[in-house]
CSV table of C-alpha atoms and ligand atoms in Angstrom, one decimal:
chain,number,residue,atom,x,y,z
R,1,MET,CA,-29.7,-12.8,18.9
R,2,ALA,CA,-29.5,-9.0,18.7
R,3,ALA,CA,-26.7,-7.2,17.0
R,4,LYS,CA,-23.9,-6.1,19.3
R,5,ARG,CA,-23.4,-2.3,19.6
R,6,PRO,CA,-19.9,-1.2,18.4
R,7,GLU,CA,-19.1,-0.2,22.0
R,8,ALA,CA,-19.5,-3.8,23.2
R,9,MET,CA,-17.2,-5.3,20.5
R,10,LYS,CA,-13.7,-6.6,20.8
R,11,VAL,CA,-11.9,-6.4,17.5
R,12,LEU,CA,-8.5,-7.9,16.9
R,13,THR,CA,-6.7,-6.1,14.1
R,14,VAL,CA,-3.8,-7.7,12.2
R,15,VAL,CA,-1.4,-5.4,10.4
R,16,GLY,CA,2.2,-6.0,9.3
R,17,ALA,CA,3.1,-4.1,6.2
R,18,ARG,CA,3.4,-0.4,5.3
R,19,PRO,CA,0.1,0.1,3.5
R,20,GLN,CA,-1.7,-1.7,6.3
R,21,PHE,CA,-0.6,0.8,8.9
R,22,ILE,CA,-2.0,3.6,6.7
R,23,LYS,CA,-5.3,1.8,6.2
R,24,ALA,CA,-5.6,0.9,9.8
R,25,ALA,CA,-5.1,4.4,11.1
R,26,PRO,CA,-8.6,5.8,10.3
R,27,VAL,CA,-10.3,2.5,11.2
R,28,SER,CA,-8.5,2.2,14.5
R,29,ARG,CA,-9.5,5.7,15.3
R,30,ALA,CA,-13.2,5.0,14.4
R,31,LEU,CA,-13.2,1.9,16.5
R,32,ARG,CA,-12.0,3.9,19.5
R,33,ALA,CA,-14.4,6.8,18.8
R,34,MET,CA,-17.3,4.3,18.8
R,35,GLY,CA,-16.1,2.8,22.1
R,36,SER,CA,-15.0,-0.6,20.7
R,37,ARG,CA,-12.1,-2.4,22.3
R,38,GLU,CA,-9.3,-3.0,19.8
R,39,VAL,CA,-6.3,-5.4,20.2
R,40,LEU,CA,-3.8,-4.2,17.7
R,41,VAL,CA,-1.4,-7.0,16.5
R,42,HIS,CA,1.6,-6.1,14.4
R,43,THR,CA,3.0,-9.2,12.7
R,44,GLY,CA,6.4,-7.7,12.3
R,45,GLN,CA,6.4,-8.4,8.5
R,46,HIS,CA,7.8,-4.9,8.0
R,47,TYR,CA,10.2,-3.7,10.7
R,48,ASP,CA,12.6,-1.0,9.5
R,49,ARG,CA,11.8,2.3,11.2
R,50,GLU,CA,10.9,3.9,7.9
R,51,MET,CA,8.7,0.9,6.8
R,52,SER,CA,6.8,0.7,10.1
R,53,GLU,CA,7.4,2.9,13.2
R,54,ILE,CA,7.3,6.2,11.4
R,55,PHE,CA,3.7,5.6,10.3
R,56,PHE,CA,2.6,4.9,13.9
R,57,GLU,CA,4.2,8.1,15.0
R,58,GLU,CA,3.1,10.4,12.2
R,59,MET,CA,-0.5,9.1,12.0
R,60,GLY,CA,-1.0,8.8,15.7
R,61,ILE,CA,-1.7,5.1,15.6
R,62,ARG,CA,-1.3,3.7,19.1
R,63,GLU,CA,1.4,1.3,20.0
R,64,PRO,CA,0.6,-2.3,18.9
R,65,ASP,CA,-0.5,-4.4,21.9
R,66,ILE,CA,1.4,-7.3,20.5
R,67,ASN,CA,4.3,-7.5,18.0
R,68,LEU,CA,4.8,-11.0,16.6
R,69,GLU,CA,8.2,-10.0,15.3
R,70,VAL,CA,8.1,-12.4,12.4
R,71,GLY,CA,10.5,-10.6,10.2
R,72,SER,CA,11.4,-11.5,6.6
R,73,GLY,CA,11.4,-14.9,4.9
R,74,SER,CA,10.0,-17.0,2.1
R,75,HIS,CA,6.2,-16.8,1.6
R,76,GLY,CA,5.5,-20.2,3.3
R,77,TRP,CA,7.8,-19.5,6.2
R,78,GLN,CA,6.6,-16.0,6.8
R,79,THR,CA,2.9,-17.0,6.5
R,80,GLY,CA,3.4,-20.1,8.7
R,81,GLN,CA,5.3,-18.2,11.4
R,82,ILE,CA,2.6,-15.5,11.6
R,83,MET,CA,0.0,-18.3,11.9
R,84,VAL,CA,1.8,-20.1,14.6
R,85,ARG,CA,2.4,-17.0,16.7
R,86,LEU,CA,-1.0,-15.4,16.0
R,87,GLU,CA,-2.9,-18.6,16.9
R,88,LYS,CA,-1.8,-18.3,20.5
R,89,VAL,CA,-2.9,-14.7,20.7
R,90,LEU,CA,-6.3,-15.4,19.2
R,91,ARG,CA,-6.9,-18.2,21.6
R,92,ALA,CA,-6.1,-15.9,24.5
R,93,GLU,CA,-7.9,-12.8,23.3
R,94,LYS,CA,-11.1,-14.5,21.9
R,95,PRO,CA,-12.1,-11.4,19.9
R,96,ASP,CA,-15.5,-10.9,18.3
R,97,TRP,CA,-13.9,-10.0,15.0
R,98,VAL,CA,-10.5,-10.5,13.4
R,99,LEU,CA,-9.9,-7.6,11.1
R,100,VAL,CA,-7.5,-7.9,8.2
R,101,TYR,CA,-6.5,-5.5,5.5
R,102,GLY,CA,-5.5,-5.8,1.9
R,103,ASP,CA,-3.5,-8.6,0.4
R,104,THR,CA,-0.2,-9.3,2.2
R,105,ASN,CA,1.1,-12.4,3.8
R,106,SER,CA,0.0,-10.9,7.1
R,107,THR,CA,-3.6,-10.7,5.7
R,108,LEU,CA,-3.5,-14.3,4.5
R,109,ALA,CA,-2.1,-15.6,7.8
R,110,GLY,CA,-4.6,-13.6,9.9
R,111,ALA,CA,-7.6,-14.8,7.9
R,112,LEU,CA,-6.5,-18.4,7.8
R,113,VAL,CA,-5.7,-18.8,11.5
R,114,ALA,CA,-8.9,-16.9,12.6
R,115,ALA,CA,-11.1,-19.0,10.3
R,116,LYS,CA,-9.6,-22.2,11.6
R,117,LEU,CA,-10.5,-21.1,15.1
R,118,LEU,CA,-14.0,-20.4,13.9
R,119,MET,CA,-13.6,-16.7,14.5
R,120,ARG,CA,-15.3,-14.1,12.3
R,121,VAL,CA,-13.0,-12.5,9.8
R,122,ALA,CA,-13.7,-9.0,8.3
R,123,HIS,CA,-11.6,-8.0,5.3
R,124,VAL,CA,-11.0,-4.3,4.5
R,125,GLU,CA,-10.3,-3.8,0.8
R,126,ALA,CA,-12.2,-7.0,-0.2
R,127,GLY,CA,-12.9,-8.0,-3.8
R,128,LEU,CA,-9.9,-6.5,-5.5
R,129,ARG,CA,-8.6,-8.7,-8.3
R,130,SER,CA,-5.8,-8.4,-10.9
R,131,PHE,CA,-6.7,-11.8,-12.4
R,132,ASN,CA,-3.0,-12.6,-12.4
R,133,ARG,CA,-2.3,-15.5,-10.1
R,134,ALA,CA,1.4,-15.2,-10.5
R,135,MET,CA,1.1,-12.3,-8.1
R,136,PRO,CA,1.4,-13.4,-4.5
R,137,GLU,CA,-1.1,-10.7,-3.5
R,138,GLU,CA,-3.8,-12.3,-5.7
R,139,ILE,CA,-3.6,-15.6,-3.9
R,140,ASN,CA,-3.6,-13.8,-0.5
R,141,ARG,CA,-6.7,-11.8,-1.3
R,142,ILE,CA,-8.7,-14.6,-2.9
R,143,VAL,CA,-8.2,-16.8,0.2
R,144,ALA,CA,-8.8,-13.9,2.6
R,145,ASP,CA,-12.1,-13.1,0.8
R,146,HIS,CA,-13.3,-16.6,0.8
R,147,LEU,CA,-12.7,-16.9,4.5
R,148,SER,CA,-14.3,-13.6,5.5
R,149,SER,CA,-17.8,-13.1,6.8
R,150,LEU,CA,-17.7,-9.4,6.3
R,151,LEU,CA,-16.3,-8.1,3.0
R,152,LEU,CA,-15.7,-4.4,3.0
R,153,CYS,CA,-15.3,-3.3,-0.6
R,154,PRO,CA,-13.9,0.0,-1.9
R,155,SER,CA,-15.8,-0.1,-5.3
R,156,ARG,CA,-18.6,-1.6,-7.3
R,157,VAL,CA,-16.0,-3.5,-9.4
R,158,ALA,CA,-14.8,-5.2,-6.2
R,159,VAL,CA,-18.4,-6.2,-5.2
R,160,ASN,CA,-18.9,-7.6,-8.8
R,161,ASN,CA,-15.6,-9.5,-8.6
R,162,LEU,CA,-16.8,-11.2,-5.4
R,163,ALA,CA,-20.2,-12.0,-7.0
R,164,ALA,CA,-18.4,-13.7,-9.9
R,165,GLU,CA,-16.8,-16.0,-7.3
R,166,GLY,CA,-20.1,-16.7,-5.7
R,167,ILE,CA,-19.6,-14.4,-2.7
R,168,THR,CA,-22.6,-12.3,-2.1
R,169,GLU,CA,-23.3,-12.5,1.6
R,170,GLY,CA,-21.7,-10.0,4.0
R,171,VAL,CA,-20.5,-7.9,1.0
R,172,HIS,CA,-20.7,-4.1,1.5
R,173,GLN,CA,-19.4,-1.3,-0.7
R,174,VAL,CA,-18.1,1.1,2.0
R,175,GLY,CA,-15.6,3.2,0.1
R,176,ASP,CA,-11.9,3.4,0.6
R,177,VAL,CA,-10.2,3.9,4.0
R,178,MET,CA,-7.1,5.2,2.2
R,179,TYR,CA,-9.1,8.1,1.1
R,180,ASP,CA,-10.0,8.9,4.7
R,181,ALA,CA,-6.3,8.8,5.6
R,182,LEU,CA,-5.4,11.0,2.7
R,183,LEU,CA,-8.1,13.6,3.5
R,184,GLU,CA,-6.9,13.7,7.1
R,185,PHE,CA,-3.2,14.0,6.4
R,186,ARG,CA,-2.9,15.9,3.2
R,187,GLU,CA,-3.1,19.3,4.9
R,188,VAL,CA,-0.9,18.0,7.8
R,189,ALA,CA,1.7,17.1,5.2
R,190,LEU,CA,1.6,20.6,3.7
R,191,ARG,CA,2.2,22.1,7.1
R,192,ARG,CA,4.8,19.7,8.4
R,193,SER,CA,6.7,18.1,5.6
R,194,THR,CA,10.0,19.7,4.6
R,195,ILE,CA,10.9,17.0,2.1
R,196,LEU,CA,10.9,19.3,-1.0
R,197,GLN,CA,13.3,21.7,0.6
R,198,LYS,CA,15.4,18.9,2.0
R,199,ILE,CA,15.9,17.2,-1.4
R,200,GLU,CA,15.9,20.6,-3.2
R,201,VAL,CA,13.2,20.1,-5.7
R,202,GLU,CA,10.5,22.5,-6.9
R,203,PRO,CA,6.8,21.6,-7.2
R,204,LYS,CA,5.9,20.0,-10.6
R,205,GLU,CA,9.5,19.8,-11.6
R,206,TYR,CA,10.1,16.2,-10.8
R,207,LEU,CA,8.7,12.7,-11.4
R,208,LEU,CA,8.0,10.4,-8.4
R,209,LEU,CA,9.0,6.8,-8.8
R,210,THR,CA,8.3,3.8,-6.6
R,211,VAL,CA,8.8,0.1,-7.5
R,212,HIS,CA,8.5,-2.9,-5.2
R,213,ARG,CA,6.3,-5.5,-6.9
R,214,ALA,CA,7.8,-9.0,-7.0
R,215,GLU,CA,7.3,-9.2,-10.7
R,216,ASN,CA,9.5,-6.1,-11.2
R,217,THR,CA,12.1,-6.6,-8.5
R,218,CYS,CA,12.7,-10.3,-9.1
R,219,ASP,CA,13.5,-9.7,-12.8
R,220,PRO,CA,16.6,-7.6,-13.5
R,221,GLU,CA,15.4,-7.2,-17.2
R,222,ARG,CA,12.2,-5.5,-16.1
R,223,LEU,CA,14.2,-3.2,-13.7
R,224,LYS,CA,16.5,-2.4,-16.5
R,225,LYS,CA,13.7,-1.5,-18.9
R,226,ILE,CA,12.2,0.9,-16.4
R,227,LEU,CA,15.6,2.5,-15.8
R,228,ALA,CA,16.2,2.7,-19.5
R,229,ALA,CA,13.1,4.8,-20.0
R,230,LEU,CA,13.9,7.1,-17.1
R,231,ALA,CA,17.4,7.5,-18.4
R,232,GLU,CA,15.9,9.3,-21.3
R,233,SER,CA,13.9,11.7,-19.1
R,234,SER,CA,15.2,15.3,-18.8
R,235,CYS,CA,13.2,15.8,-15.6
R,236,PRO,CA,14.6,14.9,-12.2
R,237,VAL,CA,13.2,11.7,-10.7
R,238,ILE,CA,12.7,11.2,-7.0
R,239,PHE,CA,12.9,7.5,-6.1
R,240,PRO,CA,12.2,6.4,-2.5
R,241,VAL,CA,13.6,2.9,-2.6
R,242,HIS,CA,11.8,0.0,-0.9
R,243,PRO,CA,14.3,-2.2,0.9
R,244,ARG,CA,13.4,-5.1,-1.4
R,245,THR,CA,14.2,-3.0,-4.5
R,246,MET,CA,17.5,-1.8,-3.1
R,247,LYS,CA,18.6,-5.4,-2.7
R,248,ALA,CA,17.4,-6.1,-6.3
R,249,LEU,CA,19.2,-3.0,-7.7
R,250,LEU,CA,22.4,-4.0,-5.9
R,251,SER,CA,22.4,-7.6,-7.0
R,252,ALA,CA,21.6,-6.7,-10.6
R,253,GLY,CA,24.6,-4.3,-10.6
R,254,PHE,CA,22.6,-1.1,-11.1
R,255,ILE,CA,24.1,0.7,-8.1
R,256,GLU,CA,27.5,2.3,-7.9
R,257,ARG,CA,29.2,3.9,-4.9
R,258,SER,CA,32.4,5.9,-4.6
R,259,ASN,CA,32.7,4.7,-1.0
R,260,GLN,CA,32.1,1.0,-0.6
R,261,SER,CA,31.7,1.2,3.2
R,262,GLU,CA,28.5,3.3,2.8
R,263,GLU,CA,25.1,1.6,3.1
R,264,GLY,CA,21.5,2.0,2.0
R,265,VAL,CA,21.0,4.9,-0.4
R,266,THR,CA,23.9,6.9,1.1
R,267,GLY,CA,26.4,7.6,-1.6
R,268,ALA,CA,24.5,5.3,-4.0
R,269,ARG,CA,23.9,6.2,-7.7
R,270,LEU,CA,22.1,4.3,-10.3
R,271,VAL,CA,24.1,3.1,-13.2
R,272,LEU,CA,23.0,1.7,-16.5
R,273,ASP,CA,25.4,0.4,-19.2
R,274,ASN,CA,28.2,2.4,-17.6
R,275,LEU,CA,26.2,5.6,-17.6
R,276,SER,CA,25.5,7.2,-14.2
R,277,LEU,CA,21.8,8.2,-13.9
R,278,ASN,CA,22.5,11.2,-11.7
R,279,HIS,CA,19.1,12.8,-12.3
R,280,ILE,CA,17.4,9.8,-10.5
R,281,ARG,CA,17.7,10.6,-6.8
R,282,LEU,CA,17.6,7.6,-4.6
R,283,ILE,CA,16.2,8.3,-1.2
R,284,GLU,CA,15.3,6.1,1.7
R,285,PRO,CA,11.6,5.1,1.9
R,286,VAL,CA,9.7,8.1,3.3
R,287,GLY,CA,7.0,8.4,6.0
R,288,TYR,CA,3.4,9.1,5.0
R,289,LEU,CA,3.6,12.9,5.3
R,290,ASP,CA,6.6,13.2,3.1
R,291,MET,CA,5.0,10.8,0.6
R,292,LEU,CA,1.8,12.8,0.4
R,293,MET,CA,3.9,16.0,-0.1
R,294,LEU,CA,6.0,14.3,-2.8
R,295,ALA,CA,3.0,12.8,-4.5
R,296,GLN,CA,0.8,15.9,-4.6
R,297,HIS,CA,3.6,18.1,-6.0
R,298,ALA,CA,4.9,15.6,-8.6
R,299,ARG,CA,4.6,16.3,-12.3
R,300,MET,CA,3.8,12.6,-12.8
R,301,ILE,CA,3.9,9.4,-10.7
R,302,LEU,CA,5.4,6.2,-12.0
R,303,THR,CA,4.7,3.3,-9.8
R,304,ASP,CA,3.8,-0.4,-9.4
R,305,SER,CA,2.2,0.3,-6.0
R,306,GLY,CA,-1.5,-0.3,-5.5
R,307,GLY,CA,-2.1,2.5,-3.0
R,308,LEU,CA,-0.1,5.1,-4.8
R,309,GLN,CA,-2.2,4.7,-8.0
R,310,LYS,CA,-5.3,5.8,-6.1
R,311,GLU,CA,-3.4,8.6,-4.2
R,312,ALA,CA,-2.3,9.9,-7.6
R,313,TYR,CA,-5.9,10.1,-8.7
R,314,TRP,CA,-7.1,11.7,-5.5
R,315,LEU,CA,-4.3,14.2,-5.7
R,316,SER,CA,-5.0,14.9,-9.4
R,317,VAL,CA,-1.6,13.8,-10.5
R,318,PRO,CA,-1.3,11.6,-13.7
R,319,CYS,CA,0.0,8.1,-12.9
R,320,VAL,CA,2.0,5.7,-15.1
R,321,THR,CA,1.5,2.2,-13.7
R,322,LEU,CA,4.5,-0.1,-14.4
R,323,ARG,CA,2.4,-3.2,-14.6
R,324,GLU,CA,0.4,-5.0,-17.2
R,325,GLU,CA,-2.8,-4.9,-15.2
R,326,THR,CA,-4.3,-3.1,-12.2
R,327,GLU,CA,-6.9,-3.8,-9.5
R,328,TRP,CA,-7.8,-0.1,-9.6
R,329,VAL,CA,-9.3,-0.2,-13.1
R,330,GLU,CA,-11.5,2.8,-12.4
R,331,THR,CA,-8.5,5.1,-12.4
R,332,VAL,CA,-7.5,3.9,-15.9
R,333,GLU,CA,-11.1,4.2,-17.2
R,334,ALA,CA,-11.3,7.8,-15.8
R,335,GLY,CA,-8.1,8.7,-17.7
R,336,TRP,CA,-5.9,9.4,-14.7
R,337,ASN,CA,-3.8,6.2,-14.9
R,338,ILE,CA,-2.1,4.4,-17.8
R,339,LEU,CA,-0.7,0.9,-17.8
R,340,THR,CA,2.7,0.6,-19.5
R,341,GLY,CA,4.1,-2.5,-18.0
R,342,THR,CA,7.9,-2.2,-18.0
R,343,ASP,CA,8.2,-1.7,-21.8
R,344,THR,CA,10.7,1.1,-22.3
R,345,GLU,CA,8.9,2.6,-25.3
R,346,ARG,CA,5.5,2.5,-23.7
R,347,ILE,CA,6.9,4.3,-20.6
R,348,LEU,CA,8.6,6.8,-22.8
R,349,ASP,CA,5.4,7.5,-24.7
R,350,ALA,CA,3.6,8.0,-21.5
R,351,LEU,CA,6.3,10.4,-20.2
R,352,ARG,CA,6.0,12.4,-23.4
R,353,SER,CA,2.3,12.5,-23.9
R,354,PHE,CA,0.2,11.2,-21.1
R,355,LYS,CA,-1.8,14.0,-19.6
R,356,ALA,CA,-4.5,14.4,-17.0
R,357,PRO,CA,-8.0,14.7,-18.4
R,358,ALA,CA,-8.8,18.3,-19.3
R,359,GLY,CA,-11.1,20.3,-17.0
R,360,GLU,CA,-11.5,17.4,-14.5
R,361,ASP,CA,-10.2,18.5,-11.2
R,362,GLY,CA,-13.4,18.4,-9.2
R,363,ALA,CA,-14.9,15.5,-7.3
R,364,ARG,CA,-12.4,12.8,-6.4
R,365,ASN,CA,-15.0,10.1,-5.6
R,366,LEU,CA,-14.3,7.2,-7.8
R,367,TYR,CA,-13.9,5.2,-4.6
R,368,GLY,CA,-16.8,6.6,-2.7
R,369,GLU,CA,-17.3,9.3,-0.1
R,370,PRO,CA,-15.1,10.0,2.9
R,371,GLN,CA,-15.7,8.2,6.2
R,372,ALA,CA,-15.3,4.7,4.9
R,373,ALA,CA,-13.7,3.8,8.2
R,374,GLU,CA,-16.8,4.8,10.2
R,375,ARG,CA,-19.0,2.7,7.8
R,376,CYS,CA,-16.6,-0.3,8.4
R,377,VAL,CA,-16.9,-0.1,12.2
R,378,LYS,CA,-20.7,0.4,12.1
R,379,LEU,CA,-21.0,-2.8,10.0
R,380,LEU,CA,-18.8,-4.8,12.4
R,381,GLY,CA,-21.3,-3.9,15.1
R,382,ASP,CA,-24.4,-4.4,13.0
R,383,LEU,CA,-23.5,-7.7,11.5
R,384,MET,CA,-22.3,-9.5,14.6
R,385,ARG,CA,-24.7,-12.3,15.6
C,1,LIG,C1,4.8,-6.7,1.0
C,1,LIG,C2,3.5,-7.3,0.4
C,1,LIG,C3,3.0,-6.5,-0.8
C,1,LIG,C4,2.9,-5.0,-0.4
C,1,LIG,C5,4.2,-4.5,0.2
C,1,LIG,C6,4.0,-3.1,0.8
C,1,LIG,C7,3.4,-9.7,0.6
C,1,LIG,C8,3.5,-11.0,-0.2
C,1,LIG,N1,3.8,-8.7,-0.1
C,1,LIG,O1,5.8,-6.8,0.0
C,1,LIG,O2,1.8,-6.9,-1.2
C,1,LIG,O3,2.6,-4.3,-1.5
C,1,LIG,O4,4.6,-5.4,1.3
C,1,LIG,O5,5.2,-2.4,0.9
C,1,LIG,O6,3.0,-9.7,1.7
C,1,LIG,N2,12.6,-5.7,4.0
C,1,LIG,C9,13.4,-5.0,4.8
C,1,LIG,N3,12.9,-4.3,5.8
C,1,LIG,C10,11.6,-4.3,6.1
C,1,LIG,C11,10.7,-5.0,5.3
C,1,LIG,C12,11.2,-5.8,4.3
C,1,LIG,O7,14.6,-5.0,4.6
C,1,LIG,O8,11.2,-3.6,7.1
C,1,LIG,C13,13.2,-6.5,2.9
C,1,LIG,C14,13.5,-7.9,3.2
C,1,LIG,O9,14.7,-8.2,2.5
C,1,LIG,C15,12.4,-8.7,2.7
C,1,LIG,C16,11.9,-7.9,1.5
C,1,LIG,O10,12.2,-6.5,1.9
C,1,LIG,O11,12.7,-10.0,2.4
C,1,LIG,C17,10.5,-8.1,1.1
C,1,LIG,O12,9.6,-7.8,2.2
C,1,LIG,P1,8.2,-8.6,2.3
C,1,LIG,O13,7.5,-8.0,3.5
C,1,LIG,O14,8.4,-10.0,2.2
C,1,LIG,O15,7.5,-8.1,1.0
C,1,LIG,P2,7.3,-6.7,0.3
C,1,LIG,O16,8.0,-6.7,-1.0
C,1,LIG,O17,7.6,-5.7,1.3
C,2,LIG,N1,4.3,5.1,0.9
C,2,LIG,C1,5.0,5.8,1.8
C,2,LIG,N2,6.4,5.9,1.7
C,2,LIG,C2,7.1,5.4,0.6
C,2,LIG,C3,6.3,4.6,-0.3
C,2,LIG,C4,5.0,4.5,-0.2
C,2,LIG,O1,4.5,6.4,2.8
C,2,LIG,O2,8.3,5.5,0.6
C,2,LIG,C5,2.9,5.0,1.0
C,2,LIG,C6,2.1,5.4,-0.2
C,2,LIG,O3,1.8,6.7,-0.2
C,2,LIG,C7,0.8,4.5,0.0
C,2,LIG,C8,1.3,3.3,0.6
C,2,LIG,O4,2.6,3.6,1.2
C,2,LIG,O5,-0.1,5.2,0.9
C,2,LIG,C9,1.5,2.2,-0.4
C,2,LIG,O6,2.3,1.2,0.0
C,2,LIG,P1,3.1,0.3,-0.9
C,2,LIG,O7,3.4,0.9,-2.2
C,2,LIG,O8,4.3,-0.2,-0.1
C,2,LIG,O9,2.2,-1.0,-1.0
C,2,LIG,P2,0.9,-1.3,-2.0
C,2,LIG,O10,-0.1,-0.2,-1.9
C,2,LIG,O11,1.4,-1.6,-3.3
C,2,LIG,O12,0.4,-2.6,-1.4
């Protein structure tokens, strides 16, 4: 049977969490540009305006055709609920491809339910491994990869990881769709974002912090060690707080408020051993444009995010990764990223002495050339039999 042209394809995209909206934006646009029909399904895993809607607005992603409105819950419950709700949609829509992104519970549920219905699964950001099965994301991506017939890898390391698990068919190194998003929106951010004025910080005079990984938020000791390092910093720290992290900080007693009726970050200050950490500015999670603005002007980024490690590299900002391992090993090997875990001394050492590699501000192509999204869409068309 001949390969279908992209314009004849029906692709059902499953997204649900913040980084997936960012990854889907360029791919969704490429699908439309090539005339494919896309059914966009939002699982509802993330639902706060600043965790979801703002990305659709800012990045011009069209409204989801269907929102499964699953909301938050335990891993089993959330994955199961997405599967139950998505199964009905897949049966009705009968797409040529089910397209999943990254490593969240939405990815796992999408891949599982599609594979059980004998539908073709394509996985964007295939082959990433931390080799730490205590991470929920590691389980999600291993299963998604093993169920996919098209594996769209951002790097050679990802391709090799798959080969080591015996997956060699349908594997393509396409580059990184997050790079496409960054290249498109970096300038837009410079024109439109007013975040630096709003929070009154000067370029290169602040550190940017994000924390949301389960291993860090579920353990108050690890949170404490991160805060203890930053308590020593003389530089202001801007901290857009993931809702999961806000809950963890509150329950561990690291938040104080003068007015108890206030909610979220409003009026909230970090406190450690009775010391207010006033130089750490808590702000609500920000949209993509504000984030690109904050990231490109930061002196240094401290994070446990996957996406932000790469963005730091692409934006030539040194990154301190608050984890023991990373999937994005190339950024460490290239000298732009350092792994400190949550050890206070290691973080402090990095704050004092970690620097970007000298004279290395040119090509940013560790994860391939731009237009990964177009390559993904072309492969969907080429490989359909
Ligand atoms: C999820 C992904 C993680 C990804 C991250 C991106 C899984 C297992 N984890 O983690 O891989 O890096 O998204 O940000 O899929 N919450 C809200 N409002 C929201 C969303 C979440 O308040 O809009 C709170 C809820 O209390 C929820 C908690 O955050 O229980 C965690 O949300 P969840 O989607 O389960 O996991 P994330 O930590 O966001
Ligand atoms: N991001 C954002 N606002 C924030 C925090 C992160 O727009 O307040 C962006 C960030 O720039 C990156 C993506 O969200 O593009 C990363 O998502 P996250 O850290 O939630 O998940 P991960 O990449 O770790 O799966």
